[in-house]
Coordinates of C-alpha atoms and ligand atoms in Angstrom, one line a residue:
Chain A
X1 CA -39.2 -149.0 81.0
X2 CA -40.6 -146.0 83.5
X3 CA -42.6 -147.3 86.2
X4 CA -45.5 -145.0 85.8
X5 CA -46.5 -142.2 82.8
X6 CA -45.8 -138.8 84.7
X7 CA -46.3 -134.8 84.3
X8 CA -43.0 -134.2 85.1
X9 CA -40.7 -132.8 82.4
X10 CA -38.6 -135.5 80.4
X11 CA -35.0 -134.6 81.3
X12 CA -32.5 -135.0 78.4
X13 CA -28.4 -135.1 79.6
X14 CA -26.6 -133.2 76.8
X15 CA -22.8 -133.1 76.6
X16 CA -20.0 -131.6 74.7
X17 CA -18.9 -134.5 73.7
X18 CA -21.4 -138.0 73.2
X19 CA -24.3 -138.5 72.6
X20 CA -27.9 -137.2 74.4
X21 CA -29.4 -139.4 77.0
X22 CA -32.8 -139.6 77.8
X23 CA -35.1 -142.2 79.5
X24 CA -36.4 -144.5 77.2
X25 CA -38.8 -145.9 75.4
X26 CA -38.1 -143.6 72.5
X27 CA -39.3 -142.7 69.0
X28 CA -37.2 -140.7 66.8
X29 CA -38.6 -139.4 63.5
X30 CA -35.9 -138.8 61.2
X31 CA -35.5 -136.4 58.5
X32 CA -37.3 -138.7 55.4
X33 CA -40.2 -139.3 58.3
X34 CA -38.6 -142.7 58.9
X35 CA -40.0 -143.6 62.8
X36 CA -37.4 -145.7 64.5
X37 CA -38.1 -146.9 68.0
X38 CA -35.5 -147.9 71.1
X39 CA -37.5 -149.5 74.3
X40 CA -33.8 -149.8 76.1
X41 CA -34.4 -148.0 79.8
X42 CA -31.9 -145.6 78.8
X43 CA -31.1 -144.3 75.0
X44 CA -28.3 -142.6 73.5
X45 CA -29.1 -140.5 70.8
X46 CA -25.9 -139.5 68.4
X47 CA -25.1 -136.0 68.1
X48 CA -21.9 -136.1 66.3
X49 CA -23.8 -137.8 63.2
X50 CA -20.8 -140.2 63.2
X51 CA -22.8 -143.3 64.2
X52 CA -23.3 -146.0 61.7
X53 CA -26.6 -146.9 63.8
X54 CA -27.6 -143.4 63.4
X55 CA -29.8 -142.0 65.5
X56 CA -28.1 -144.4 67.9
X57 CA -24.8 -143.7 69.6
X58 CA -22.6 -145.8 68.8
X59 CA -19.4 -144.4 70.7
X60 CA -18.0 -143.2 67.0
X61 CA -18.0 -140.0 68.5
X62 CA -14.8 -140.5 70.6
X63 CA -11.0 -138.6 69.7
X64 CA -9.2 -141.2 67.6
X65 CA -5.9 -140.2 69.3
X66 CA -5.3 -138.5 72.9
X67 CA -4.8 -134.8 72.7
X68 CA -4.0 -134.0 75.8
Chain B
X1 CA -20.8 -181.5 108.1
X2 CA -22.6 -179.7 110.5
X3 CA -23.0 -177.0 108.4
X4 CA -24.5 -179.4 105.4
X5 CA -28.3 -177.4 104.6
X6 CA -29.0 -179.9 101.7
X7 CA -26.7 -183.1 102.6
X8 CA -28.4 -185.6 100.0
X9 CA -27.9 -182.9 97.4
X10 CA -25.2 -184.5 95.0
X11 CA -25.1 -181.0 92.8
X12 CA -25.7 -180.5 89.3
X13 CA -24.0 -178.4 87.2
X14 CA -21.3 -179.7 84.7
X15 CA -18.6 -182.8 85.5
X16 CA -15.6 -181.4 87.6
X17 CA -13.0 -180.9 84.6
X18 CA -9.4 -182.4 83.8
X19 CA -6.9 -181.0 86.4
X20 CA -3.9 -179.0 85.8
X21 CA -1.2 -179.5 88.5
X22 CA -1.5 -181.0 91.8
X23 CA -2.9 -177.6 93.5
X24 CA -6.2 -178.1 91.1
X25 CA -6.0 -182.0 91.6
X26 CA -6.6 -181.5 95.4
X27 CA -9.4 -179.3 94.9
X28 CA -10.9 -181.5 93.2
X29 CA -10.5 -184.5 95.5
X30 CA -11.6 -182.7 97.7
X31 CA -14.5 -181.4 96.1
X32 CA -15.1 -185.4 95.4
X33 CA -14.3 -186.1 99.4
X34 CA -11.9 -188.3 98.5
X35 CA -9.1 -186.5 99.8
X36 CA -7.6 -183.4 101.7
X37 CA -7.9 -179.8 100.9
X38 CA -4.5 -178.9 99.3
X39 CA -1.5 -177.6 101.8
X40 CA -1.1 -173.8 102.3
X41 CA 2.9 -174.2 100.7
X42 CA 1.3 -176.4 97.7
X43 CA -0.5 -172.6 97.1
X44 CA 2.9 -170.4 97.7
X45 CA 4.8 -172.9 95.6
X46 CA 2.3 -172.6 92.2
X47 CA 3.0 -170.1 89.3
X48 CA 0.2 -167.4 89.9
X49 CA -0.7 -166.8 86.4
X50 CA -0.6 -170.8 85.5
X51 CA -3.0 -173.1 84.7
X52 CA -3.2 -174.8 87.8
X53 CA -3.5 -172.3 90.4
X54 CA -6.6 -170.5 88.0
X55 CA -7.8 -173.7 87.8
X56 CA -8.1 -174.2 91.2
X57 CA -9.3 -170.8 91.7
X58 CA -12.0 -171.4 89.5
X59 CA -13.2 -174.4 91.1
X60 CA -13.5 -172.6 94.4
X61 CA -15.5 -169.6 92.6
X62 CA -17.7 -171.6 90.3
X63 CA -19.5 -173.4 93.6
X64 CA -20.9 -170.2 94.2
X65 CA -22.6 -170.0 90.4
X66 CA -23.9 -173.6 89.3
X67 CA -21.3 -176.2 90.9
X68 CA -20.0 -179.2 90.0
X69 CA -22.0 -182.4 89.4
X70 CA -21.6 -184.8 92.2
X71 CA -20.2 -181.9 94.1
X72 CA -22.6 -181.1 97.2
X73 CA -23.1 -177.7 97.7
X74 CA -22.6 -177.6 101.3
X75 CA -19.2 -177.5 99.5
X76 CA -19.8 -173.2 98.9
X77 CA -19.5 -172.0 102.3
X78 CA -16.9 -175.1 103.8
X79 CA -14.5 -173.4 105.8
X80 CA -11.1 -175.1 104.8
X81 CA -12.3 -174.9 101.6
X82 CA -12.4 -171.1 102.1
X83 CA -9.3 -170.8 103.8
X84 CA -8.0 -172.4 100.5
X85 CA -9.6 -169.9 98.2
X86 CA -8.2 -167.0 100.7
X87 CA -4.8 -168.1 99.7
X88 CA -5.3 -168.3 96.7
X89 CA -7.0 -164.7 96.4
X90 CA -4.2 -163.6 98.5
X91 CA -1.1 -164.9 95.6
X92 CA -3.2 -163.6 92.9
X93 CA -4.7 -159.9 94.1
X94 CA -1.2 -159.6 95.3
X95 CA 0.3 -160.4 91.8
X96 CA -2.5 -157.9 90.0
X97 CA -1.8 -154.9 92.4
X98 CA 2.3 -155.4 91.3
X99 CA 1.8 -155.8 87.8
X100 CA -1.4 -154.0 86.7
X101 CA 0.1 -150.6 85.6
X102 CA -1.2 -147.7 87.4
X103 CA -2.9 -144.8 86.9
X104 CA -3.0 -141.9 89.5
X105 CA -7.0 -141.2 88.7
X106 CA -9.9 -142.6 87.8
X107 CA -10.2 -139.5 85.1
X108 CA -7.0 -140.6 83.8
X109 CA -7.5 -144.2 83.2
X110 CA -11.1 -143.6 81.6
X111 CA -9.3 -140.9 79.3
X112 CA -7.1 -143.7 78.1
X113 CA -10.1 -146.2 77.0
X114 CA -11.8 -143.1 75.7
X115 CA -9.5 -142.7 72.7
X116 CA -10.5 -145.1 69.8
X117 CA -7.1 -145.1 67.5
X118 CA -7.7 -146.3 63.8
X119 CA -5.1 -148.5 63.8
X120 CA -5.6 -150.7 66.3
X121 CA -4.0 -153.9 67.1
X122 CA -6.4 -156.0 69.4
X123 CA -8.2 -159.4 69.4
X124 CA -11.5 -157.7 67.8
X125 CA -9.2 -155.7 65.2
X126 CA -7.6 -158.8 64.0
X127 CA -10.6 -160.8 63.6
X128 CA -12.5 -158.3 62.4
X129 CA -9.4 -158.0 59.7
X130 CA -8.7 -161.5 58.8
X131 CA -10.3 -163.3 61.3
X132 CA -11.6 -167.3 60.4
X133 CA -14.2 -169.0 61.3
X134 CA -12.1 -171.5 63.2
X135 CA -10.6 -168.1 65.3
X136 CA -13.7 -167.4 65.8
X137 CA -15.2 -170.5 67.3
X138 CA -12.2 -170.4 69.6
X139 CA -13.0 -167.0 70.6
X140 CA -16.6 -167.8 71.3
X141 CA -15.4 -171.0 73.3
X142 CA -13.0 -169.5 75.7
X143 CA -15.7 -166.2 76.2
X144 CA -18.5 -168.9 76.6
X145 CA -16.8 -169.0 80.4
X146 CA -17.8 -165.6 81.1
X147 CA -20.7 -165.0 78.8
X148 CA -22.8 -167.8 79.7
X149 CA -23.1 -166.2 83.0
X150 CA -23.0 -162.9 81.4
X151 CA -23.5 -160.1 84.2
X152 CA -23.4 -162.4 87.2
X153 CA -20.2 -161.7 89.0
X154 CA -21.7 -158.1 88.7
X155 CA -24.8 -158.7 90.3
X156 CA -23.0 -159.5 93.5
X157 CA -21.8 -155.5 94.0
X158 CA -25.7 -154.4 94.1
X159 CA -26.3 -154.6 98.1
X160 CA -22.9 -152.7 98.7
X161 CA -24.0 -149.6 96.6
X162 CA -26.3 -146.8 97.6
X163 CA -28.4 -144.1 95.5
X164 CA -27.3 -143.3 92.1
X165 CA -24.7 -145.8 91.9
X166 CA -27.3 -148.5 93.0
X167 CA -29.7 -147.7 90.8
X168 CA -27.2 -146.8 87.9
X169 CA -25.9 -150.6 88.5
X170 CA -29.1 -152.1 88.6
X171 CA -30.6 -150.9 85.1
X172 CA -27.6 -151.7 83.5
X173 CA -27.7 -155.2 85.0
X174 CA -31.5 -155.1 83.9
X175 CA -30.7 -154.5 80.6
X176 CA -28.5 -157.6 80.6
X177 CA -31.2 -159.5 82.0
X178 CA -33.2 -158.9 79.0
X179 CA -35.1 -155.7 80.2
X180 CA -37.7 -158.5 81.7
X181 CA -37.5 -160.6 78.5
X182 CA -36.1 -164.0 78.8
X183 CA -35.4 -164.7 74.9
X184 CA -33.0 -161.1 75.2
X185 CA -31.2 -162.0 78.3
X186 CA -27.2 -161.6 77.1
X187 CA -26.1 -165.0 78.3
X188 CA -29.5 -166.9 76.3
X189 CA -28.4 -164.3 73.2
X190 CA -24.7 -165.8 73.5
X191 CA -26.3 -169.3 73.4
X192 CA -27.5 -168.4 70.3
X193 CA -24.3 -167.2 69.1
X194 CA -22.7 -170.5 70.3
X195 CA -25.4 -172.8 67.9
X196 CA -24.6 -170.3 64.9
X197 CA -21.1 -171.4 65.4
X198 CA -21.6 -175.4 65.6
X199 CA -20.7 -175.2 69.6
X200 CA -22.0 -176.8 72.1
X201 CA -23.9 -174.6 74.8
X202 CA -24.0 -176.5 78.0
X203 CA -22.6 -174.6 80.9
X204 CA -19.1 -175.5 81.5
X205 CA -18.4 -177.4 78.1
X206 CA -15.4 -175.7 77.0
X207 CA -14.0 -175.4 80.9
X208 CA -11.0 -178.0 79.5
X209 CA -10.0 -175.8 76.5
X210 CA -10.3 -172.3 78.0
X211 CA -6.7 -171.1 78.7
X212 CA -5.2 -170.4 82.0
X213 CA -5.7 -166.6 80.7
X214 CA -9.2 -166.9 79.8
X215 CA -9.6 -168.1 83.4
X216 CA -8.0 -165.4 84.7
X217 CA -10.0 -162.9 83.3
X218 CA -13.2 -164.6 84.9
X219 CA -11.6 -165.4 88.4
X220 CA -11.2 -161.4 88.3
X221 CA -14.4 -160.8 87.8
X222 CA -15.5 -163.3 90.5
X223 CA -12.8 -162.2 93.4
X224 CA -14.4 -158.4 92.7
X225 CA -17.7 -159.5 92.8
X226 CA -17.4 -161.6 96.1
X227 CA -15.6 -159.4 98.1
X228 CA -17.3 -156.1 99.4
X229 CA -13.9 -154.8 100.0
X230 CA -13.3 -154.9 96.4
X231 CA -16.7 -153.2 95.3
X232 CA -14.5 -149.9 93.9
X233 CA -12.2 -152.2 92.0
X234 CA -15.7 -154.2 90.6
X235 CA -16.9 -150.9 89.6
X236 CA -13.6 -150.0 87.5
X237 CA -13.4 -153.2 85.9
X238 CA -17.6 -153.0 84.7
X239 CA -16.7 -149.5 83.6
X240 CA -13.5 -150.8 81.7
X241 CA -15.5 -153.8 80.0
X242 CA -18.4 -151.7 79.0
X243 CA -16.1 -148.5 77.7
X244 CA -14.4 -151.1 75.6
X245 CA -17.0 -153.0 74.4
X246 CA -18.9 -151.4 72.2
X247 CA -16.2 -150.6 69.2
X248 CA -14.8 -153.5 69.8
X249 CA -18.7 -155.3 69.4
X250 CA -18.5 -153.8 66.4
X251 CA -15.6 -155.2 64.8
X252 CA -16.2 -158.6 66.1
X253 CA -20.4 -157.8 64.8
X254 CA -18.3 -157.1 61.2
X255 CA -16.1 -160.1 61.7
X256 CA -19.3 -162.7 62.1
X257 CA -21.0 -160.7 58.9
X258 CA -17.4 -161.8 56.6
X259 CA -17.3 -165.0 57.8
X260 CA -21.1 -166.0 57.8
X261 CA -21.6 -167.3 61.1
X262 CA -25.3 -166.2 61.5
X263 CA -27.6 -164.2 62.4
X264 CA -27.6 -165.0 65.6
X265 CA -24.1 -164.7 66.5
X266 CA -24.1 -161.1 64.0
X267 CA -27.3 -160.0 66.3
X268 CA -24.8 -160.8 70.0
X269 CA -22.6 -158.2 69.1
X270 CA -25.2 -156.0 67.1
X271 CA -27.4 -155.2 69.8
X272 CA -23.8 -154.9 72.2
X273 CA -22.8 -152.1 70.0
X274 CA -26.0 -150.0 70.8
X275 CA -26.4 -151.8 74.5
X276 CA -22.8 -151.0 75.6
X277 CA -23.0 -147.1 74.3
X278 CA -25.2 -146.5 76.9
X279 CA -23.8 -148.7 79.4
X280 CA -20.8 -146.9 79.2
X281 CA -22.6 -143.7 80.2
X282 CA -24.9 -145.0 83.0
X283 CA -21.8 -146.8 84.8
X284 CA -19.0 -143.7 84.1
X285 CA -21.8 -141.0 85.3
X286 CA -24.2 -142.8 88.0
X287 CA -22.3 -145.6 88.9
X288 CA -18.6 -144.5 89.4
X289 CA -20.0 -140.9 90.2
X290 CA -22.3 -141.8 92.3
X291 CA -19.8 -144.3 93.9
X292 CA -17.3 -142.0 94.2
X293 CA -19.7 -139.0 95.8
X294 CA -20.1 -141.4 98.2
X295 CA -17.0 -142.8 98.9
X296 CA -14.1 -140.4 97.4
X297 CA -11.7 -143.0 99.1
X298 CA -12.2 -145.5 96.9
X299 CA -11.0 -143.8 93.8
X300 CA -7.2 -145.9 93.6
X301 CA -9.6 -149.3 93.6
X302 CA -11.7 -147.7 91.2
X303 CA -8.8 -146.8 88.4
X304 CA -7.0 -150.2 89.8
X305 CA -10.3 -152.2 88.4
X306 CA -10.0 -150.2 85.5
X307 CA -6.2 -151.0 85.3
X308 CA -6.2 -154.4 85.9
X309 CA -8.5 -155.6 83.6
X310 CA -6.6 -154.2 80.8
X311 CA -3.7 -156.0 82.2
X312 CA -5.9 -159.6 82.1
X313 CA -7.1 -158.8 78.4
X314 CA -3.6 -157.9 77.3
X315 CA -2.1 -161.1 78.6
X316 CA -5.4 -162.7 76.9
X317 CA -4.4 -161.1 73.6
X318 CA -1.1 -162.5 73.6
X319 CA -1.9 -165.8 73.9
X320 CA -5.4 -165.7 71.4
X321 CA -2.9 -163.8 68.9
X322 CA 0.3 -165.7 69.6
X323 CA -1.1 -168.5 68.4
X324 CA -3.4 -167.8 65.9
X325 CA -0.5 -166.1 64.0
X326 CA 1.7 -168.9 64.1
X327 CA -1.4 -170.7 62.6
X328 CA -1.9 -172.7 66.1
X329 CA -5.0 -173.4 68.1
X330 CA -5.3 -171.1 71.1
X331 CA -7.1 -173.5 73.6
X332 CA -5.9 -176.5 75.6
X333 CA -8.2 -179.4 73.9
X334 CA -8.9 -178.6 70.2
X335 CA -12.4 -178.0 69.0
X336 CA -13.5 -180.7 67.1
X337 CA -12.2 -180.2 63.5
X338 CA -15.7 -181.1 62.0
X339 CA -18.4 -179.0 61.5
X340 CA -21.8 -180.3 60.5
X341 CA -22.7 -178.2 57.4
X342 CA -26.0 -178.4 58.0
X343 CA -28.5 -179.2 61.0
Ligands
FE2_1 FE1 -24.2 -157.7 77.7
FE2_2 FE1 -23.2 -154.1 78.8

């Protein structure tokens, strides 16, 4: 929960790979207009599309074997 | 007994449990005053991974969490007690540092519990496989240990962070807390779990059953959380748990669903699925970065938290698989056979 509404800018982290953070609560509006709702202090929104708790990450996005 | 704050204070908290060897025994008579604190070469001479020395290092930890009924607890800060529990941190940090294997960085240990293989052949893979309800309920027993206080032995690490790690630490130990909500807290959403599974939730119930293992893997968390020297190695190990958790969640989430244990117990490792996803990127970035901006010399306790617990679990997994294969209980005491079918 943020402590106080603010003017600031909401600040998203992206990365290559995982999902995008941002500072919760959150509503996402997904694509059939569906409004789902996260009040965690912290969200992680999927990116890879992987999740099966899409919009929510739900770590499916990590290498199944190590390639390095 | 000079030291004695609350001296009529007998101590709640659950009855001392059944001891386990003559290390645990004198703990415990001790703990009773009814007798002496046991020898330093009783200590040297116990099997470091065995029943009775976990045992008796649990006894010595769990005086700092609720205690023992009839246990007073001046008993938390009693100096030969203390000089106990020092040797017996001493046998088993000593043991963990030569058998945990090693990584040379933290960025190499995290990329090992970053990779998610298909076929995996864990505690969570198996139940979520072919698990029973009976496995489960043994599962759920032996965890109760840990998750009943869920996020306590973490809490102690807070006043030796600074900044982003601080702060990184905190939410997520908010977030356990219930975000301000007692009916979310972790440990009351376990309870829950525990009822959908016929158990009993008192604190301390399934103490007898757990395995010397399962004690293990919370005396680790304890030692780490208790000693400010350790507070890179507590780090590694909450950044192991929480990397780990939620795929595994999942499985065990699926595994509660097959087996119809609830809703309850489905909703525990539900909401750890989308819980631990972000945990897992608050404690790698802010915590261990932070951390680690701060102190780069802690970095070898950082991947040996990270280490070690995966040394714990695995020696966990034996013994939960080991016997469940061979169609054998995997606690001490037995769960009672009989379910009530309805309540
Ligand atoms: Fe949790
Ligand atoms: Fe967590």
């Amino acid at each position: 929960m943020p402590n106080s509404p603010s003017d600031e800018p909401r600040r998203i982290k992206v990365q290559r790979q995982g999902p995008l953070l941002v500072e919760g609560p959150v509503e996402v509006e997904l694509e059939d207009g569906t409004i789902v709702t996260s009040d965690r202090f912290r969200v992680a929104v999927c990116t890879c599309r992987r999740s099966r708790r899409y919009p929510w990450c739900d770590t499916s996005h990590r290498d199944r074997a190590k390639d390095r | 007994m000079a030291h004695d704050l609350r001296p009529a204070h007998g101590g709640e908290g659950p009855p001392l449990p059944t001891a386990r060897g003559h290390v645990s025994a004198a703990v415990e008579e001790y703990l009773r005053g009814t007798g002496p604190p046991p020898r330093q070469q009783d200590v040297v001479g116990t099997a470091v991974y065995g029943d009775d020395l976990q045992l008796a290092l649990y006894l010595c930890y769990e005086l700092h969490y609720r205690g023992f009924a009839g246990v007073s607890e001046a008993h938390e800060w009693d100096p030969d007690l203390l000089r106990v529990r020092a040797a017996l941190e001493h046998r088993f940090l000593t043991a963990l540092r030569a058998d945990a294997p090693t990584h040379d960085s933290v960025e190499d240990a995290l990329a090992d519990l970053l990779v998610e293989p298909v076929d995996g052949t864990g505690v969570s893979h198996y139940l979520c496989a072919e698990g029973e309800l009976w496995q489960l309920r043994e599962y759920a027993a032996q965890r109760s240990l840990y998750h009943l206080k869920e996020a306590d032995p973490h809490a102690w690490v807070l006043p030796r962070l600074w900044g982003r790690a601080k702060s990184g630490m905190a939410a997520v130990e908010f977030d356990e807390y219930g975000g301000g909500r007692p009916e979310r807290v972790h440990a009351r959403l376990f309870a829950d779990l525990m009822t959908d599974l016929g158990l009993d939730t008192t604190y301390g119930r399934y103490l007898d059953a757990a395995s010397a293992q399962a004690l293990a893997t919370v005396n680790l968390m304890s030692l780490l959380g208790l000693h400010r020297a350790l507070r890179g190695a507590l780090v590694g190990h909450f950044a192991a748990v929480e990397i780990t958790s939620s795929p595994a969640s999942r499985r065990l989430a699926e595994a509660m669903r097959r087996t119809g244990a609830g809703p309850a117990a489905e909703h525990f490792y539900d909401e750890h699925v989308e819980a631990d996803a972000v945990h897992e990127q608050v404690v790698r970035h802010d915590v261990i970065g932070g951390l680690l901006a701060e102190e780069p010399h802690l970095a070898p306790d950082v991947a040996f938290g990270i280490d070690v617990t995966g040394h714990l679990e695995d020696r966990l997994a034996d013994r939960l698989l080991g016997a469940w294969r061979a169609g054998r209980s995997s606690l001490r005491t037995p769960l009672r056979s009989e379910m009530p079918l309805t309540f």
